[in-house]
Amino acid sequence: MTDTGQTPGARLGLKNRTTSDENVRQRYRKERRFKLLGQLALGSAIGMLVFLLVTIVGNGYSGFFQHEIALKVHLDPARLKLGDKRDAESLARTSYGNVIKDALRSEFPDVKGRTDRRALSKLVSKDADTAVRDAVLANPEIIGTTQTIWVKATDDVDTFLKGHMSAVEQWSPDVAAKLSLEGDRVRITAAGSAFRDLQPADGSSYLVSINGGVVKLIDVAGGVAKGEVLVAPRDTATTPAGAWHISAYATPESDRRLNDKAIAWIAKLQAEDRVENRFNVSFFQTGASTAPESAGIWSAVVGSFLTLVVTLAISFPIGVLAALYLEEFAPKNRWTDVIEVNINNLAAVPSIIFGLLGLAVFLTLFGLPRSAPVVGGMVLALMTLPTIIIASRAALKAVPPSIRQAALGMGASRLQTVTHHVLPLAMPGILTGTIIGMAQALGETAPLLMIGMVAFIVDIPGGFTDSATVLPVQIYLWADSPERAFLAKTSAAIMVLLAFLILMNALAVLLRKRFERRW
Amino acid sequence: MLKHILSATTLTVFAGMTLAGTAQARDQIRIVGSSTVFPFSTTVAEQFGKTSGFKTPVVESTGSGGGLKLFCSGVGTDHPDITNASRRIKKSEVEKCNANGITVVEIKVGFDGIVLANSKNGPAFNVARKQVFLALAAKVPGPNGDLIENPYKNWSDVDKSLPNEKIEVLGPPPTSGTRDAFVELVMREGAKEFPQIKALEKKAFRAVSDRIREDGAFVEAGENDNLIVQKLEANPEAVGIFGFSFLDQNADKMQGAVVDGQEPTFENIASGAYPVSRSLFFYVKKEHVGTIPGIAEFVGEFTSDDAAGEDGYLLDKGLIPLPQADLEAYRKAGADLTPLSL
């Protein structure tokens, strides 16, 4: 066999060389095409997955963070309506709204008028009092003193600071600027092209931060700009180059949820390093809220956990017992065939049907409570049962008959054979199937819609009959909320759900790798 | 061993089920109903839970019709205490409620505007309801007066003053309360401007006015208004139909169409000048007051000046408030639990 130059057909000594060579080449071509198609399919699937993950992470990572503002809160016992009481009970029950409002007003004493004051108090979250309350409860000694306390900014401020409200351009001119007051207007004079021929009439807002104050430009002519004072500057001293800057907001003021005044207040706080983007711990501690900055997923996580416990407790024993009976004990006749076909069909039934069944049977007939994890768990158990039965039967089938024969040959009963030998050997496969079924149940919303688990629930559920919601439902509810900040929260919650799913699937893989035996 | 575990778990589960099944006193208000009122109801519920010392009510979004059905199904802790509605309760529903021993108390909380809006990158729209009807109805009056299949492809075919762009409208599906209100306030009103359609008897009139074209010019975009906003952003040629609060929250990206000469602004909707607005309600089950703790207090919170007043916190969520006198009247009705009679 040294004649390597020959075609495969010739080597085989086929009569019609050209046709058979052509045939072989064609077969190789087909194989290459098939491989290419497979790679294309895989590539596009991976591409879509990457796209999905990138969008979710891109939208969602900012949802784990939240801007906070450092407030200098004067804890006046009179404003706290405390009198001489310092016991934990009164400290916890009193309202901290007044001292927070006072703190903001003393920060910006120039703010007058109802509308402006309302806008000012909306810089910090309605939930700000929790932070102050926690600080006071941790150390009641601080009552009567002034403390710097970090409180959450509202969703509008947060959205703005994350850059989702308006495009911002900021620059620091390299020339000195001179301030002079002209009635209620202010004139800023700077040499060269510091103002870049800005046109304040074009709809954008131009704010100048100078001498600790903020000025909104109204009119620019060469090196002279006139503006309205939003936050009063300390003095009118000449400012050196680099110590002042101009910010341009492209979105017109009327189209923003925050007006120029509010932006100026934030700019002042930022200049004093009193605004920070921090990791939002309470996202993992609280329940649903209508305010995006105080909304959390903990209540949904607990609800999901309670629901899955019920699902597992029902579907695992019933599923495994059903599989054992069908595989090991049931006679093979037409009835078991019918049952088998039906189980396979059930696995393909749309999940909303199980929800309707749950509504009709568990709620209407048995009178179980609405929105309760126990009912959710029972509905999801019905949905997961076929998956577990099918996976368990496959795992039992994979145990070689020789094991059973050996056990029976040693005098074991059939029950002993099954419980001592077959079931333990099939367990890794059964558990894998169960975990995958559970992961599927974790991601389900449709059946829960019918039994009232798609609900706004603030309190963290404490038991199986308390009202609860689950993670995917929380995601659905947030996706439907008008507030812009919920977009990031939605993606953040999706990331948490994905993390749980990956964990569960990884556990399934691990179990299979560690304990599965091959024969 | 395994046997023991299996039988133990099975036992626990069944014990748990029986325990859960025994009727238990409920100490938490249950609210169902409209998805439009949902954000307002949840805001009040959250505030109520934080300040009143009662448990935070559970609010479920089931749609106005679904909510009323659950609400009217009976008295007892298995049934909800309050239902939200973005339309008024129907006579048939009140009758069903009464037949089940329920006394209904009606509270109106405010208004909601429905807007036609498109991306800021698209042209500005200034439409009359007659034109919207011509653009979206399945059957419209033809050149010689009889009804023909809607022939209009572009807005400018409907009227020269409208932009020369393809008619592409994203709106809610028929299950939505927003769609009902849109049909009632825009399509029917638009249809009435044609004498030959107006002359039809009620059933035939509805068949013309309520049928929206199905040739692709109107796309049912689902109940999720956020999704409609996102689709409009991506497609500047399309126009969307959704609630005012979504326009309010996305004012940097969306522009609302002027309808019959009125801009969709807060002031115009509150004054009633903007024609496409509807009232929002909730209904209280009188029999549950006193049994379920906190219902009277919750109604008080919802109708308080702090919540639904002229600068209450619900305004931030997009609610358009009632005139002060009306709010006070409904606050009183809520406090006295005045039964509704239609």
Short mmCIF file of N, CA, C and O in Angstrom, two decimals, chain A residues 239-306:
data_model
loop_
_atom_site.label_atom_id
_atom_site.label_comp_id
_atom_site.label_asym_id
_atom_site.label_seq_id
_atom_site.Cartn_x
_atom_site.Cartn_y
_atom_site.Cartn_z
N THR A 239 -12.67 83.59 40.23
CA THR A 239 -12.37 82.17 40.35
C THR A 239 -11.24 81.81 39.39
O THR A 239 -11.33 82.13 38.20
N PRO A 240 -10.19 81.15 39.88
CA PRO A 240 -9.09 80.79 38.97
C PRO A 240 -9.51 79.70 37.98
O PRO A 240 -10.52 79.02 38.17
N ALA A 241 -8.69 79.56 36.94
CA ALA A 241 -8.96 78.54 35.92
C ALA A 241 -9.01 77.16 36.56
O ALA A 241 -8.25 76.87 37.47
N GLY A 242 -9.90 76.34 36.10
CA GLY A 242 -9.97 74.96 36.58
C GLY A 242 -10.81 74.80 37.83
O GLY A 242 -11.21 73.69 38.18
N ALA A 243 -11.13 75.90 38.52
CA ALA A 243 -11.91 75.78 39.77
C ALA A 243 -13.40 75.95 39.51
O ALA A 243 -14.20 75.91 40.43
N TRP A 244 -13.80 76.14 38.28
CA TRP A 244 -15.23 76.23 37.96
C TRP A 244 -15.52 75.36 36.74
O TRP A 244 -14.62 75.09 35.94
N HIS A 245 -16.74 74.92 36.61
CA HIS A 245 -17.03 74.13 35.43
C HIS A 245 -18.46 74.34 34.94
O HIS A 245 -19.33 74.83 35.66
N ILE A 246 -18.65 73.98 33.67
CA ILE A 246 -19.94 74.14 33.03
C ILE A 246 -20.49 72.75 32.70
O ILE A 246 -19.76 71.89 32.22
N SER A 247 -21.77 72.51 33.01
CA SER A 247 -22.40 71.24 32.63
C SER A 247 -23.53 71.53 31.65
O SER A 247 -24.33 72.44 31.87
N ALA A 248 -23.56 70.74 30.58
CA ALA A 248 -24.61 70.93 29.58
C ALA A 248 -25.54 69.72 29.63
O ALA A 248 -25.08 68.57 29.58
N TYR A 249 -26.85 69.96 29.78
CA TYR A 249 -27.83 68.86 29.79
C TYR A 249 -28.64 68.95 28.52
O TYR A 249 -29.35 69.94 28.30
N ALA A 250 -28.53 67.94 27.68
CA ALA A 250 -29.10 68.02 26.33
C ALA A 250 -30.63 67.99 26.35
O ALA A 250 -31.29 68.64 25.55
N THR A 251 -31.22 67.21 27.27
CA THR A 251 -32.68 67.09 27.28
C THR A 251 -33.29 68.38 27.84
O THR A 251 -32.87 68.85 28.89
N PRO A 252 -34.30 68.94 27.15
CA PRO A 252 -34.92 70.16 27.65
C PRO A 252 -35.54 69.95 29.04
O PRO A 252 -36.00 68.85 29.36
N GLU A 253 -35.56 71.02 29.81
CA GLU A 253 -36.01 70.94 31.20
C GLU A 253 -37.43 70.37 31.32
O GLU A 253 -37.73 69.56 32.20
N SER A 254 -38.32 70.77 30.38
CA SER A 254 -39.72 70.34 30.49
C SER A 254 -39.87 68.84 30.29
O SER A 254 -40.87 68.26 30.68
N ASP A 255 -38.87 68.21 29.67
CA ASP A 255 -38.97 66.78 29.40
C ASP A 255 -38.28 65.93 30.45
O ASP A 255 -38.18 64.72 30.31
N ARG A 256 -37.76 66.58 31.47
CA ARG A 256 -37.05 65.82 32.51
C ARG A 256 -37.92 65.71 33.74
O ARG A 256 -38.73 66.59 34.02
N ARG A 257 -37.74 64.63 34.49
CA ARG A 257 -38.46 64.48 35.75
C ARG A 257 -37.82 65.37 36.82
O ARG A 257 -38.43 65.62 37.84
N LEU A 258 -36.59 65.81 36.61
CA LEU A 258 -35.93 66.71 37.55
C LEU A 258 -35.71 68.03 36.85
O LEU A 258 -35.16 68.06 35.75
N ASN A 259 -36.11 69.13 37.46
CA ASN A 259 -35.87 70.41 36.80
C ASN A 259 -34.46 70.92 37.12
O ASN A 259 -33.71 70.30 37.87
N ASP A 260 -34.11 72.07 36.53
CA ASP A 260 -32.75 72.58 36.68
C ASP A 260 -32.42 72.89 38.13
O ASP A 260 -31.29 72.73 38.57
N LYS A 261 -33.42 73.35 38.88
CA LYS A 261 -33.17 73.67 40.28
C LYS A 261 -32.72 72.43 41.03
O LYS A 261 -31.73 72.46 41.76
N ALA A 262 -33.48 71.34 40.84
CA ALA A 262 -33.14 70.11 41.55
C ALA A 262 -31.74 69.65 41.15
O ALA A 262 -30.96 69.20 42.00
N ILE A 263 -31.42 69.78 39.86
CA ILE A 263 -30.08 69.37 39.41
C ILE A 263 -29.02 70.24 40.08
O ILE A 263 -27.96 69.76 40.48
N ALA A 264 -29.34 71.55 40.22
CA ALA A 264 -28.39 72.45 40.88
C ALA A 264 -28.18 72.05 42.33
O ALA A 264 -27.04 72.06 42.83
N TRP A 265 -29.27 71.66 43.03
CA TRP A 265 -29.12 71.22 44.42
C TRP A 265 -28.21 69.99 44.49
O TRP A 265 -27.35 69.90 45.35
N ILE A 266 -28.45 69.06 43.56
CA ILE A 266 -27.62 67.85 43.57
C ILE A 266 -26.17 68.21 43.28
O ILE A 266 -25.24 67.70 43.91
N ALA A 267 -25.97 69.16 42.32
CA ALA A 267 -24.62 69.56 41.96
C ALA A 267 -23.89 70.12 43.18
O ALA A 267 -22.71 69.84 43.39
N LYS A 268 -24.62 70.89 44.00
CA LYS A 268 -23.99 71.47 45.19
C LYS A 268 -23.57 70.35 46.16
O LYS A 268 -22.46 70.34 46.67
N LEU A 269 -24.49 69.40 46.37
CA LEU A 269 -24.17 68.29 47.28
C LEU A 269 -23.00 67.48 46.75
O LEU A 269 -22.13 67.04 47.49
N GLN A 270 -22.99 67.30 45.41
CA GLN A 270 -21.90 66.53 44.81
C GLN A 270 -20.57 67.24 45.02
O GLN A 270 -19.56 66.60 45.29
N ALA A 271 -20.60 68.57 44.87
CA ALA A 271 -19.36 69.34 45.02
C ALA A 271 -18.80 69.17 46.43
O ALA A 271 -17.60 69.28 46.65
N GLU A 272 -19.70 68.88 47.38
CA GLU A 272 -19.23 68.68 48.75
C GLU A 272 -18.99 67.20 49.06
O GLU A 272 -18.89 66.82 50.23
N ASP A 273 -18.95 66.36 48.01
CA ASP A 273 -18.72 64.91 48.18
C ASP A 273 -19.76 64.26 49.07
O ASP A 273 -19.43 63.43 49.91
N ARG A 274 -20.99 64.69 48.93
CA ARG A 274 -22.02 64.13 49.79
C ARG A 274 -23.01 63.28 49.04
O ARG A 274 -24.10 62.99 49.52
N VAL A 275 -22.65 62.88 47.81
CA VAL A 275 -23.49 61.97 47.05
C VAL A 275 -22.62 60.79 46.65
O VAL A 275 -21.51 60.97 46.15
N GLU A 276 -23.10 59.59 46.94
CA GLU A 276 -22.29 58.40 46.61
C GLU A 276 -23.17 57.32 46.03
O GLU A 276 -24.32 57.16 46.44
N ASN A 277 -22.62 56.58 45.07
CA ASN A 277 -23.32 55.43 44.53
C ASN A 277 -22.88 54.21 45.33
O ASN A 277 -21.74 53.78 45.23
N ARG A 278 -23.80 53.68 46.14
CA ARG A 278 -23.40 52.59 47.03
C ARG A 278 -24.13 51.30 46.67
O ARG A 278 -25.19 51.34 46.07
N PHE A 279 -23.56 50.20 47.13
CA PHE A 279 -24.20 48.91 46.93
C PHE A 279 -25.51 48.90 47.71
O PHE A 279 -25.55 49.28 48.88
N ASN A 280 -26.58 48.50 47.05
CA ASN A 280 -27.91 48.59 47.66
C ASN A 280 -28.22 47.33 48.45
O ASN A 280 -28.80 46.38 47.93
N VAL A 281 -27.83 47.32 49.71
CA VAL A 281 -28.01 46.13 50.55
C VAL A 281 -29.50 45.82 50.72
O VAL A 281 -29.91 44.66 50.72
N SER A 282 -30.31 46.87 50.85
CA SER A 282 -31.72 46.62 51.18
C SER A 282 -32.46 45.94 50.03
O SER A 282 -33.55 45.42 50.22
N PHE A 283 -31.85 45.92 48.83
CA PHE A 283 -32.44 45.18 47.72
C PHE A 283 -32.60 43.70 48.09
O PHE A 283 -33.51 43.03 47.64
N PHE A 284 -31.71 43.22 48.95
CA PHE A 284 -31.77 41.82 49.36
C PHE A 284 -32.46 41.63 50.71
O PHE A 284 -32.40 40.56 51.29
N GLN A 285 -33.07 42.71 51.22
CA GLN A 285 -33.64 42.61 52.56
C GLN A 285 -35.12 42.93 52.62
O GLN A 285 -35.80 42.53 53.55
N THR A 286 -35.64 43.68 51.63
CA THR A 286 -37.01 44.15 51.75
C THR A 286 -37.91 43.46 50.71
O THR A 286 -37.44 42.72 49.86
N GLY A 287 -39.21 43.78 50.83
CA GLY A 287 -40.18 43.24 49.89
C GLY A 287 -40.52 44.25 48.82
O GLY A 287 -39.79 45.22 48.62
N ALA A 288 -41.63 44.03 48.15
CA ALA A 288 -42.04 44.91 47.07
C ALA A 288 -42.30 46.31 47.62
O ALA A 288 -42.61 46.50 48.79
N SER A 289 -42.13 47.29 46.73
CA SER A 289 -42.45 48.65 47.11
C SER A 289 -42.82 49.39 45.83
O SER A 289 -42.40 49.01 44.75
N THR A 290 -43.62 50.45 45.97
CA THR A 290 -43.95 51.23 44.79
C THR A 290 -42.84 52.22 44.49
O THR A 290 -42.80 52.77 43.41
N ALA A 291 -41.94 52.44 45.45
CA ALA A 291 -40.81 53.32 45.20
C ALA A 291 -39.62 52.45 44.79
O ALA A 291 -39.20 51.59 45.57
N PRO A 292 -39.10 52.64 43.57
CA PRO A 292 -38.04 51.74 43.10
C PRO A 292 -36.84 51.68 44.04
O PRO A 292 -36.23 50.63 44.19
N GLU A 293 -36.52 52.82 44.69
CA GLU A 293 -35.31 52.82 45.51
C GLU A 293 -35.47 51.96 46.75
O GLU A 293 -34.49 51.50 47.30
N SER A 294 -36.72 51.72 47.21
CA SER A 294 -36.84 50.86 48.39
C SER A 294 -37.36 49.47 48.06
O SER A 294 -37.57 48.68 48.96
N ALA A 295 -37.54 49.17 46.78
CA ALA A 295 -38.04 47.85 46.41
C ALA A 295 -36.94 46.81 46.56
O ALA A 295 -35.78 47.07 46.25
N GLY A 296 -37.32 45.64 47.06
CA GLY A 296 -36.35 44.58 47.24
C GLY A 296 -36.91 43.24 46.83
O GLY A 296 -38.10 43.12 46.52
N ILE A 297 -36.05 42.22 46.80
CA ILE A 297 -36.51 40.92 46.32
C ILE A 297 -36.63 39.90 47.44
O ILE A 297 -37.00 38.76 47.19
N TRP A 298 -36.29 40.28 48.67
CA TRP A 298 -36.23 39.26 49.72
C TRP A 298 -37.58 38.56 49.90
O TRP A 298 -37.64 37.34 50.04
N SER A 299 -38.67 39.36 49.90
CA SER A 299 -39.99 38.76 50.10
C SER A 299 -40.28 37.73 49.00
O SER A 299 -40.82 36.66 49.26
N ALA A 300 -39.87 38.05 47.76
CA ALA A 300 -40.09 37.11 46.66
C ALA A 300 -39.20 35.89 46.79
O ALA A 300 -39.61 34.77 46.48
N VAL A 301 -37.96 36.09 47.28
CA VAL A 301 -37.06 34.94 47.45
C VAL A 301 -37.62 33.99 48.50
O VAL A 301 -37.67 32.77 48.30
N VAL A 302 -38.10 34.56 49.61
CA VAL A 302 -38.69 33.72 50.66
C VAL A 302 -39.92 33.00 50.13
O VAL A 302 -40.11 31.80 50.36
N GLY A 303 -40.76 33.75 49.37
CA GLY A 303 -41.95 33.14 48.78
C GLY A 303 -41.58 31.99 47.86
O GLY A 303 -42.19 30.91 47.90
N SER A 304 -40.56 32.19 47.02
CA SER A 304 -40.10 31.13 46.11
C SER A 304 -39.63 29.93 46.91
O SER A 304 -39.93 28.78 46.57
N PHE A 305 -38.89 30.18 48.00
CA PHE A 305 -38.36 29.09 48.80
C PHE A 305 -39.51 28.27 49.41
O PHE A 305 -39.54 27.04 49.29
N LEU A 306 -40.47 28.98 50.04
CA LEU A 306 -41.60 28.28 50.67
C LEU A 306 -42.36 27.45 49.64
O LEU A 306 -42.73 26.31 49.88
#
